[in-house]
XYZ file of N, CA, C and O in Angstrom:
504
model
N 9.293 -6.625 -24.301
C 7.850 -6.658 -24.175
C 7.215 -6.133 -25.456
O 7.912 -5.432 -26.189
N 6.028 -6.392 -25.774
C 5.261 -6.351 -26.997
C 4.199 -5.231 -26.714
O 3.194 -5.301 -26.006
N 4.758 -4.009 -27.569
C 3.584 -2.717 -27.292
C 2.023 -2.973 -27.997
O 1.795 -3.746 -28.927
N 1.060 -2.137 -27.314
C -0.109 -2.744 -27.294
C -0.485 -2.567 -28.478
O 0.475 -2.206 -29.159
N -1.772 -2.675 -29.275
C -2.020 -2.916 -30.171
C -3.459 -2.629 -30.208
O -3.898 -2.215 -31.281
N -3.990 -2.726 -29.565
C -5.718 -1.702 -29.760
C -6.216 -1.253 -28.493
O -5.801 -1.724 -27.434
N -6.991 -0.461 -28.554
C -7.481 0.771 -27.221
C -8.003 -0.688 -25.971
O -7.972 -0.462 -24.762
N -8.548 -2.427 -26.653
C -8.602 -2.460 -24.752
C -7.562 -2.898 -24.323
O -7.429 -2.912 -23.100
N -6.477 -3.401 -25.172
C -5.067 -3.682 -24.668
C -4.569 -2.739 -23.300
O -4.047 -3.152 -22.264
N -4.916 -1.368 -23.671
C -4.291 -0.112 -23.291
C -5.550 -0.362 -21.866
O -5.209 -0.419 -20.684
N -7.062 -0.485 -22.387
C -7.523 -0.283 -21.184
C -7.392 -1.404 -19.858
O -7.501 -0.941 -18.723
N -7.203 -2.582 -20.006
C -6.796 -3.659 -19.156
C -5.455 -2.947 -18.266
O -5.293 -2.982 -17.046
N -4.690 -2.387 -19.166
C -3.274 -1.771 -18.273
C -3.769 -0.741 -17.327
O -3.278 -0.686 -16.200
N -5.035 0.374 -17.828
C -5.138 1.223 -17.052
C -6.349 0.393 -15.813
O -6.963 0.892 -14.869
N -6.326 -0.637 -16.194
C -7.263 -1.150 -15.024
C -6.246 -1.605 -13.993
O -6.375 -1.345 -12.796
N -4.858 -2.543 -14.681
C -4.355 -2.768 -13.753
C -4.006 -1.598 -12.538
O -4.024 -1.850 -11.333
N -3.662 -0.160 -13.187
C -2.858 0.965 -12.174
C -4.524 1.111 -11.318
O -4.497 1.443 -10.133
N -5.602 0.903 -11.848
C -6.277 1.479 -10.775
C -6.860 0.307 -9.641
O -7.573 0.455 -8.648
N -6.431 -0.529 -10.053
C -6.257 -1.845 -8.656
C -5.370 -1.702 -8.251
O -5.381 -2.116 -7.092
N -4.036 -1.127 -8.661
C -3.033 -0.751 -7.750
C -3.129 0.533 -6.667
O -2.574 0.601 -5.570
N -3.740 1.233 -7.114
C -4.118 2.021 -6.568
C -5.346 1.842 -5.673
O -5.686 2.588 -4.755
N -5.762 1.080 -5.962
C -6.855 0.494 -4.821
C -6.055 -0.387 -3.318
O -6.355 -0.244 -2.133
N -5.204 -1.100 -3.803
C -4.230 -1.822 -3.212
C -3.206 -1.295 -2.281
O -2.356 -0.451 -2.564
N -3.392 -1.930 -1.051
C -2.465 -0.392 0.061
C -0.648 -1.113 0.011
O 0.377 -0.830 0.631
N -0.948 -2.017 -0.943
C 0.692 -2.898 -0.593
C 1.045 -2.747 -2.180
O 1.796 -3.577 -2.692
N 0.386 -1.464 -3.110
C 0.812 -0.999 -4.271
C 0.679 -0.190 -4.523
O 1.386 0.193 -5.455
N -0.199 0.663 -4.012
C -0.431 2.056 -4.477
C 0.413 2.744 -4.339
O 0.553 3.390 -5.377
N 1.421 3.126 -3.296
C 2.996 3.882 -3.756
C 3.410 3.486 -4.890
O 3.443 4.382 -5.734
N 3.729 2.508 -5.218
C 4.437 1.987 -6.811
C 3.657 2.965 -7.451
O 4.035 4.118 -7.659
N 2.249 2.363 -7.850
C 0.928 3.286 -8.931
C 1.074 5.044 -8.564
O 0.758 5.858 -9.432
N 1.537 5.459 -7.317
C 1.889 6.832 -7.426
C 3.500 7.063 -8.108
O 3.884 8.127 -8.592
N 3.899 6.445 -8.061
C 5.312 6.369 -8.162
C 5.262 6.735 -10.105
O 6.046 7.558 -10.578
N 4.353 6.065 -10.899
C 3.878 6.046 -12.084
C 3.528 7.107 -12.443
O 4.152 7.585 -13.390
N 2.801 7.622 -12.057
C 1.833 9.110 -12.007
C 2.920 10.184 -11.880
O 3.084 11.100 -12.685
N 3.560 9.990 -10.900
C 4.414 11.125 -10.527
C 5.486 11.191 -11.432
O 6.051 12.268 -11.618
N 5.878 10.047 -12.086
C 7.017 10.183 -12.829
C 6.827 10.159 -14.285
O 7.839 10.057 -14.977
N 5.383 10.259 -14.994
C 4.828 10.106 -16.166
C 5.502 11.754 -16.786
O 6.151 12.603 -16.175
N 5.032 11.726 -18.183
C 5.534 12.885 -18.620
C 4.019 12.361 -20.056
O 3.309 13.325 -20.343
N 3.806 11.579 -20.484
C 2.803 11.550 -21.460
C 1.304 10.683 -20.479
O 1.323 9.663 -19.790
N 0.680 11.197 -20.665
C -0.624 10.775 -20.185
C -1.951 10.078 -20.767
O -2.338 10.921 -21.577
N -2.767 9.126 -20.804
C -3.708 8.990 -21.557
C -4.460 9.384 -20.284
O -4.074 9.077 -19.156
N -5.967 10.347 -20.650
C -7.286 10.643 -19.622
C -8.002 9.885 -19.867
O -8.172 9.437 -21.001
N -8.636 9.531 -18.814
C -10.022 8.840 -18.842
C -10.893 9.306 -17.817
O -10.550 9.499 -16.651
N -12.140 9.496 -18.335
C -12.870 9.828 -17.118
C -13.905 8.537 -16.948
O -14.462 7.736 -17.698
N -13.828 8.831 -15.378
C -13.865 7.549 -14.616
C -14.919 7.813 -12.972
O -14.215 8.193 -12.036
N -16.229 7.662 -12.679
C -16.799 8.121 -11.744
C -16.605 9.837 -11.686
O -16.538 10.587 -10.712
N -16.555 10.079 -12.940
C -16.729 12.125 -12.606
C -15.346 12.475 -12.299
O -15.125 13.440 -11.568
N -14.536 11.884 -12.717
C -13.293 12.588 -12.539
C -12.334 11.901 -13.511
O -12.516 10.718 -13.800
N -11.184 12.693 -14.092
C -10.051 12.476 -14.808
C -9.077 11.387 -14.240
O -8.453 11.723 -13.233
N -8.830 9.971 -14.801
C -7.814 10.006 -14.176
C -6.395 9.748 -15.160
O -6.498 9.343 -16.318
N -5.606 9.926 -14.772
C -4.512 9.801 -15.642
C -3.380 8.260 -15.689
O -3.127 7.543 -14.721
N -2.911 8.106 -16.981
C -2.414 6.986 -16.901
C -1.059 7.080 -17.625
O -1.212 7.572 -18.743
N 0.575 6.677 -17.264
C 1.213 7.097 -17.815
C 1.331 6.040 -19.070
O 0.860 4.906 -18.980
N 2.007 6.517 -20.257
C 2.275 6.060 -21.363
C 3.482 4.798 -21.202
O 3.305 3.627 -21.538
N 4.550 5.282 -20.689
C 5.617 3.768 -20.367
C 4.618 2.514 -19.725
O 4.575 1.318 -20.013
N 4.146 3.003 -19.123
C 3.091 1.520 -18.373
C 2.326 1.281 -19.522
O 2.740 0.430 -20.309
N 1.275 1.884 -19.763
C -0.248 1.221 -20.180
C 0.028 1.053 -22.108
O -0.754 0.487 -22.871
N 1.427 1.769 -22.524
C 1.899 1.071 -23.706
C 2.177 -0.268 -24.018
O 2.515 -0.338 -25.199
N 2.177 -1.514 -23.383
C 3.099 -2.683 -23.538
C 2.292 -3.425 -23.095
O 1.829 -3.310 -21.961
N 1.964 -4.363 -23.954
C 1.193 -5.447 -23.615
C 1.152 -6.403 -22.096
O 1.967 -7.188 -21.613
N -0.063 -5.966 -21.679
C -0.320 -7.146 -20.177
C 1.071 -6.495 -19.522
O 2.115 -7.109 -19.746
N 1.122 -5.406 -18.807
C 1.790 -4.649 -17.969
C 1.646 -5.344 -16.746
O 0.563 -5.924 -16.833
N 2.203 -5.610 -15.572
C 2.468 -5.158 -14.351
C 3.628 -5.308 -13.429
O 4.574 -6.069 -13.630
N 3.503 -4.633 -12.546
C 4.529 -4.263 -11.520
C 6.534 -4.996 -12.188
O 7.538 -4.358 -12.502
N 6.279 -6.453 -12.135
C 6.759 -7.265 -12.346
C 7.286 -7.477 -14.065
O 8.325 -7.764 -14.660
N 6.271 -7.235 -14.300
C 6.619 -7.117 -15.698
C 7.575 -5.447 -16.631
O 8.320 -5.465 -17.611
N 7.216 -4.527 -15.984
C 7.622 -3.193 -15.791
C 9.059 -3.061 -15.333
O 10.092 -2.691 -15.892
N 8.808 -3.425 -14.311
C 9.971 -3.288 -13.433
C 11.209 -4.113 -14.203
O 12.343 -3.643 -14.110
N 11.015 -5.197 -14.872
C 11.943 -5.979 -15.624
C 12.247 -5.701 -16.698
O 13.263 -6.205 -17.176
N 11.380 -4.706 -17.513
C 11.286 -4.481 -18.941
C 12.999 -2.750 -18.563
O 12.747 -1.560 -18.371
N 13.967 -3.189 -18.593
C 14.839 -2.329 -18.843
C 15.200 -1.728 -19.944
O 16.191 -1.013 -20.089
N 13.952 -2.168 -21.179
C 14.361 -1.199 -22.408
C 13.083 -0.390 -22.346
O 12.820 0.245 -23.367
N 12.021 -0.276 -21.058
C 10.891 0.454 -21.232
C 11.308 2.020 -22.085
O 12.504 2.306 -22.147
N 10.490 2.775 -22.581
C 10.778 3.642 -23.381
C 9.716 4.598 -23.987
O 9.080 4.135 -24.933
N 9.482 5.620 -23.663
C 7.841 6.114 -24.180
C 8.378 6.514 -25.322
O 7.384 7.219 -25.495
N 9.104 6.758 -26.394
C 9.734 6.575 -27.523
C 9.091 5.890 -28.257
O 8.656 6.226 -29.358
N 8.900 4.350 -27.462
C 8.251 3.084 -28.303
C 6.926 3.481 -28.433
O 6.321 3.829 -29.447
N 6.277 3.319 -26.457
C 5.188 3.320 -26.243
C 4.293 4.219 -26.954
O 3.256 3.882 -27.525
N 4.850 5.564 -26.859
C 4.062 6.599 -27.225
C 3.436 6.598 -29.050
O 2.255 6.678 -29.388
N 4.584 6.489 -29.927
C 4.029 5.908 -31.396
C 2.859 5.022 -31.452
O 1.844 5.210 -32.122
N 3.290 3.360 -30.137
C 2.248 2.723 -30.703
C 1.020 3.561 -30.005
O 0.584 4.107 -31.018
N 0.373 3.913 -29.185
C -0.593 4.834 -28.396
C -0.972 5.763 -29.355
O -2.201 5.825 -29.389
N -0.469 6.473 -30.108
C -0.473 7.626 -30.924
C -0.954 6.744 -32.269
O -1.047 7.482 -33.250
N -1.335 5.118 -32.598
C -1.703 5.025 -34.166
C -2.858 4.560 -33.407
O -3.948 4.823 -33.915
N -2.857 3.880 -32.219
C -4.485 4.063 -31.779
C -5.348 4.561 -31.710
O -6.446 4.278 -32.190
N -4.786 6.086 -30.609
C -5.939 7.245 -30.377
C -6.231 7.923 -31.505
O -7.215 8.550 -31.898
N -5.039 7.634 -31.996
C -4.770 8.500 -33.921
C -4.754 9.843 -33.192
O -5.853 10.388 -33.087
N -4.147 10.203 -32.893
C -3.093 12.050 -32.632
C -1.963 11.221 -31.411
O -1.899 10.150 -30.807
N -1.142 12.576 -31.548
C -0.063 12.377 -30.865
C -0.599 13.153 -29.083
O -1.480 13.979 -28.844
N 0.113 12.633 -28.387
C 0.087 13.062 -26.799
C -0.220 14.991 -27.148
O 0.456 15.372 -28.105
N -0.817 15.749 -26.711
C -0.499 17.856 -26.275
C -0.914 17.928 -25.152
O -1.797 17.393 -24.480
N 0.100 18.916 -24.988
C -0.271 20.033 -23.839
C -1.157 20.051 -23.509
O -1.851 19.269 -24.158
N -1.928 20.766 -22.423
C -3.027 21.137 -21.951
C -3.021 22.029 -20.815
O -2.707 21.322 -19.857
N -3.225 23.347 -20.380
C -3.169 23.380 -19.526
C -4.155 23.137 -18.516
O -4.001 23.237 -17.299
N -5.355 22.753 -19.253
C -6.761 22.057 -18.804
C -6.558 21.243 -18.033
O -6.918 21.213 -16.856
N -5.775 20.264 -18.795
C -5.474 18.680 -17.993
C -4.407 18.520 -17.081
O -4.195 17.546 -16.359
N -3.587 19.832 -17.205
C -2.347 19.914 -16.329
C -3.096 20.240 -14.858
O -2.937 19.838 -13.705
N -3.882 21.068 -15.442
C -4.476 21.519 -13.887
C -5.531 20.844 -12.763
O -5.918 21.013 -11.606
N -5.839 19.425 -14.630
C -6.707 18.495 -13.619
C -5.590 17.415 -12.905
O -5.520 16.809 -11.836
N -4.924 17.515 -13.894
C -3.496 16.206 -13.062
C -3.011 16.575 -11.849
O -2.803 15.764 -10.946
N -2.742 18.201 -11.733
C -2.374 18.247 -10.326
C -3.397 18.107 -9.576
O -2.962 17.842 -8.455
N -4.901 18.146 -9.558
C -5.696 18.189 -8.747
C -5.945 16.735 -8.356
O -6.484 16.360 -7.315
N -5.327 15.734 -9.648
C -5.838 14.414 -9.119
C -4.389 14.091 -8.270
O -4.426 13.243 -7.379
N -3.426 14.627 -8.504
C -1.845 14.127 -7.626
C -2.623 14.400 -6.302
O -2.678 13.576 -5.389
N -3.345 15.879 -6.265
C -2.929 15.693 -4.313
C -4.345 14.822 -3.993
O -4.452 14.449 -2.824
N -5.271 14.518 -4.774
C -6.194 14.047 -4.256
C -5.497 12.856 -3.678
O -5.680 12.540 -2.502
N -4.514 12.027 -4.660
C -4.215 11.021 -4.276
C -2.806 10.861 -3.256
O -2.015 9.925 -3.142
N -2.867 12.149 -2.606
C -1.917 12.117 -1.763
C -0.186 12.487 -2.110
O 0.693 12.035 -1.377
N 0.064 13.161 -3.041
C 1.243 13.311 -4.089
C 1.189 14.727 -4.514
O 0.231 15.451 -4.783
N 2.589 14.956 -4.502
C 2.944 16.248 -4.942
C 3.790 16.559 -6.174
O 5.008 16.743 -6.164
N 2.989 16.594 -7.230
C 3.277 16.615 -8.523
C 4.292 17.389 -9.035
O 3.937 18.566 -8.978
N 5.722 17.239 -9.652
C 6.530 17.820 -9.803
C 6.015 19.115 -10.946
O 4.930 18.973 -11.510
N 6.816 20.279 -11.211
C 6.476 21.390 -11.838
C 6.482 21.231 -13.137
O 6.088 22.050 -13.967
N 6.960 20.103 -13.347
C 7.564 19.688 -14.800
C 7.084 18.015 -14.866
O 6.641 17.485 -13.847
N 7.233 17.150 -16.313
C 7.253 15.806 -16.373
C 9.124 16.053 -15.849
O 9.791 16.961 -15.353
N 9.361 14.621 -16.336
C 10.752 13.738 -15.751
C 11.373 14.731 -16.713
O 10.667 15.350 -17.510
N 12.744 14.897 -16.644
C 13.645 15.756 -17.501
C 13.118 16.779 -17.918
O 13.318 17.179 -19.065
N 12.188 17.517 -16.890
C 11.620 19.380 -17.092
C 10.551 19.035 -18.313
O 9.802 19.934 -18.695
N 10.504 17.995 -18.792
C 9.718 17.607 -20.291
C 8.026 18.438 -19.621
O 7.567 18.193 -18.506
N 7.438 19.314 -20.550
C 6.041 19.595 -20.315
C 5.663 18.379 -20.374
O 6.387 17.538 -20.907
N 4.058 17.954 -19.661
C 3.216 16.795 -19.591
C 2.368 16.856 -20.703
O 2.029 18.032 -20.833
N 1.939 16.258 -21.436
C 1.211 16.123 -23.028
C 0.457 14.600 -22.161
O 0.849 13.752 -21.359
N -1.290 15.038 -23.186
C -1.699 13.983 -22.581
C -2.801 14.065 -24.247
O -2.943 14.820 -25.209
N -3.561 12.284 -23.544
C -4.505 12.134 -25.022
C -5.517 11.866 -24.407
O -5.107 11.347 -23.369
N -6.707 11.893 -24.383
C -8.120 11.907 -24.099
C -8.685 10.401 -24.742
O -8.947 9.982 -25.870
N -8.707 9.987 -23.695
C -9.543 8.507 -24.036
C -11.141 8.122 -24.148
O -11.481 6.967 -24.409
């Protein structure tokens, strides 16, 4: 798959997760994303943060299908190209850590203590 290449590339992907998340025959998958993210792009969206992971909304025209097939997915890739867009790299926060868990249980999810492999969560502000 072909990583994205300018900020609405990236925003079409984060539109797709939030029709998935609108969607009751996808929104586990779209939590499934969230929960297992470790780099984040924010957006605020109706007064609230929401978060989008970097393996998804990196790669051109993302979904379910397309994801799920891409077996060299990699935030390795994703994250560089994301990072010459926003121009900075993914940080810490404990700002945004504390809004991410607040948006996990909103959305019904219990956010692990850590990203995937204990990795802290680093996010970029959209």
């Amino acid at each position: 798959m072909q990583l994205v290449e300018n900020f609405q590339e990236i925003k079409e992907n984060s539109e797709v997760i939030d029709r998935y998340l609108d969607d009751e025959s996808m929104k586990d998958y779209a939590l499934g994303l969230l929960k297992r993210g470790i780099c984040f792009l924010v957006i605020e969206k109706n007064n609230e943060y929401r978060f989008y992971p970097s393996r998804f909304i990196g790669y051109k025209y993302n979904s379910q299908v397309a994801h799920d097939g891409n077996k060299a997915k990699d935030g390795r890739e994703t994250n560089p190209a994301i990072n010459r867009i926003i121009g900075h790299e993914p940080q810490p926060s404990e700002e945004l850590e504390k809004e991410y868990v607040r948006y996990c249980v909103k959305m019904g999810i219990t956010p692990s203590k850590a990203g995937t492999y204990g990795v802290k969560r680093k996010f970029w502000m959209g």
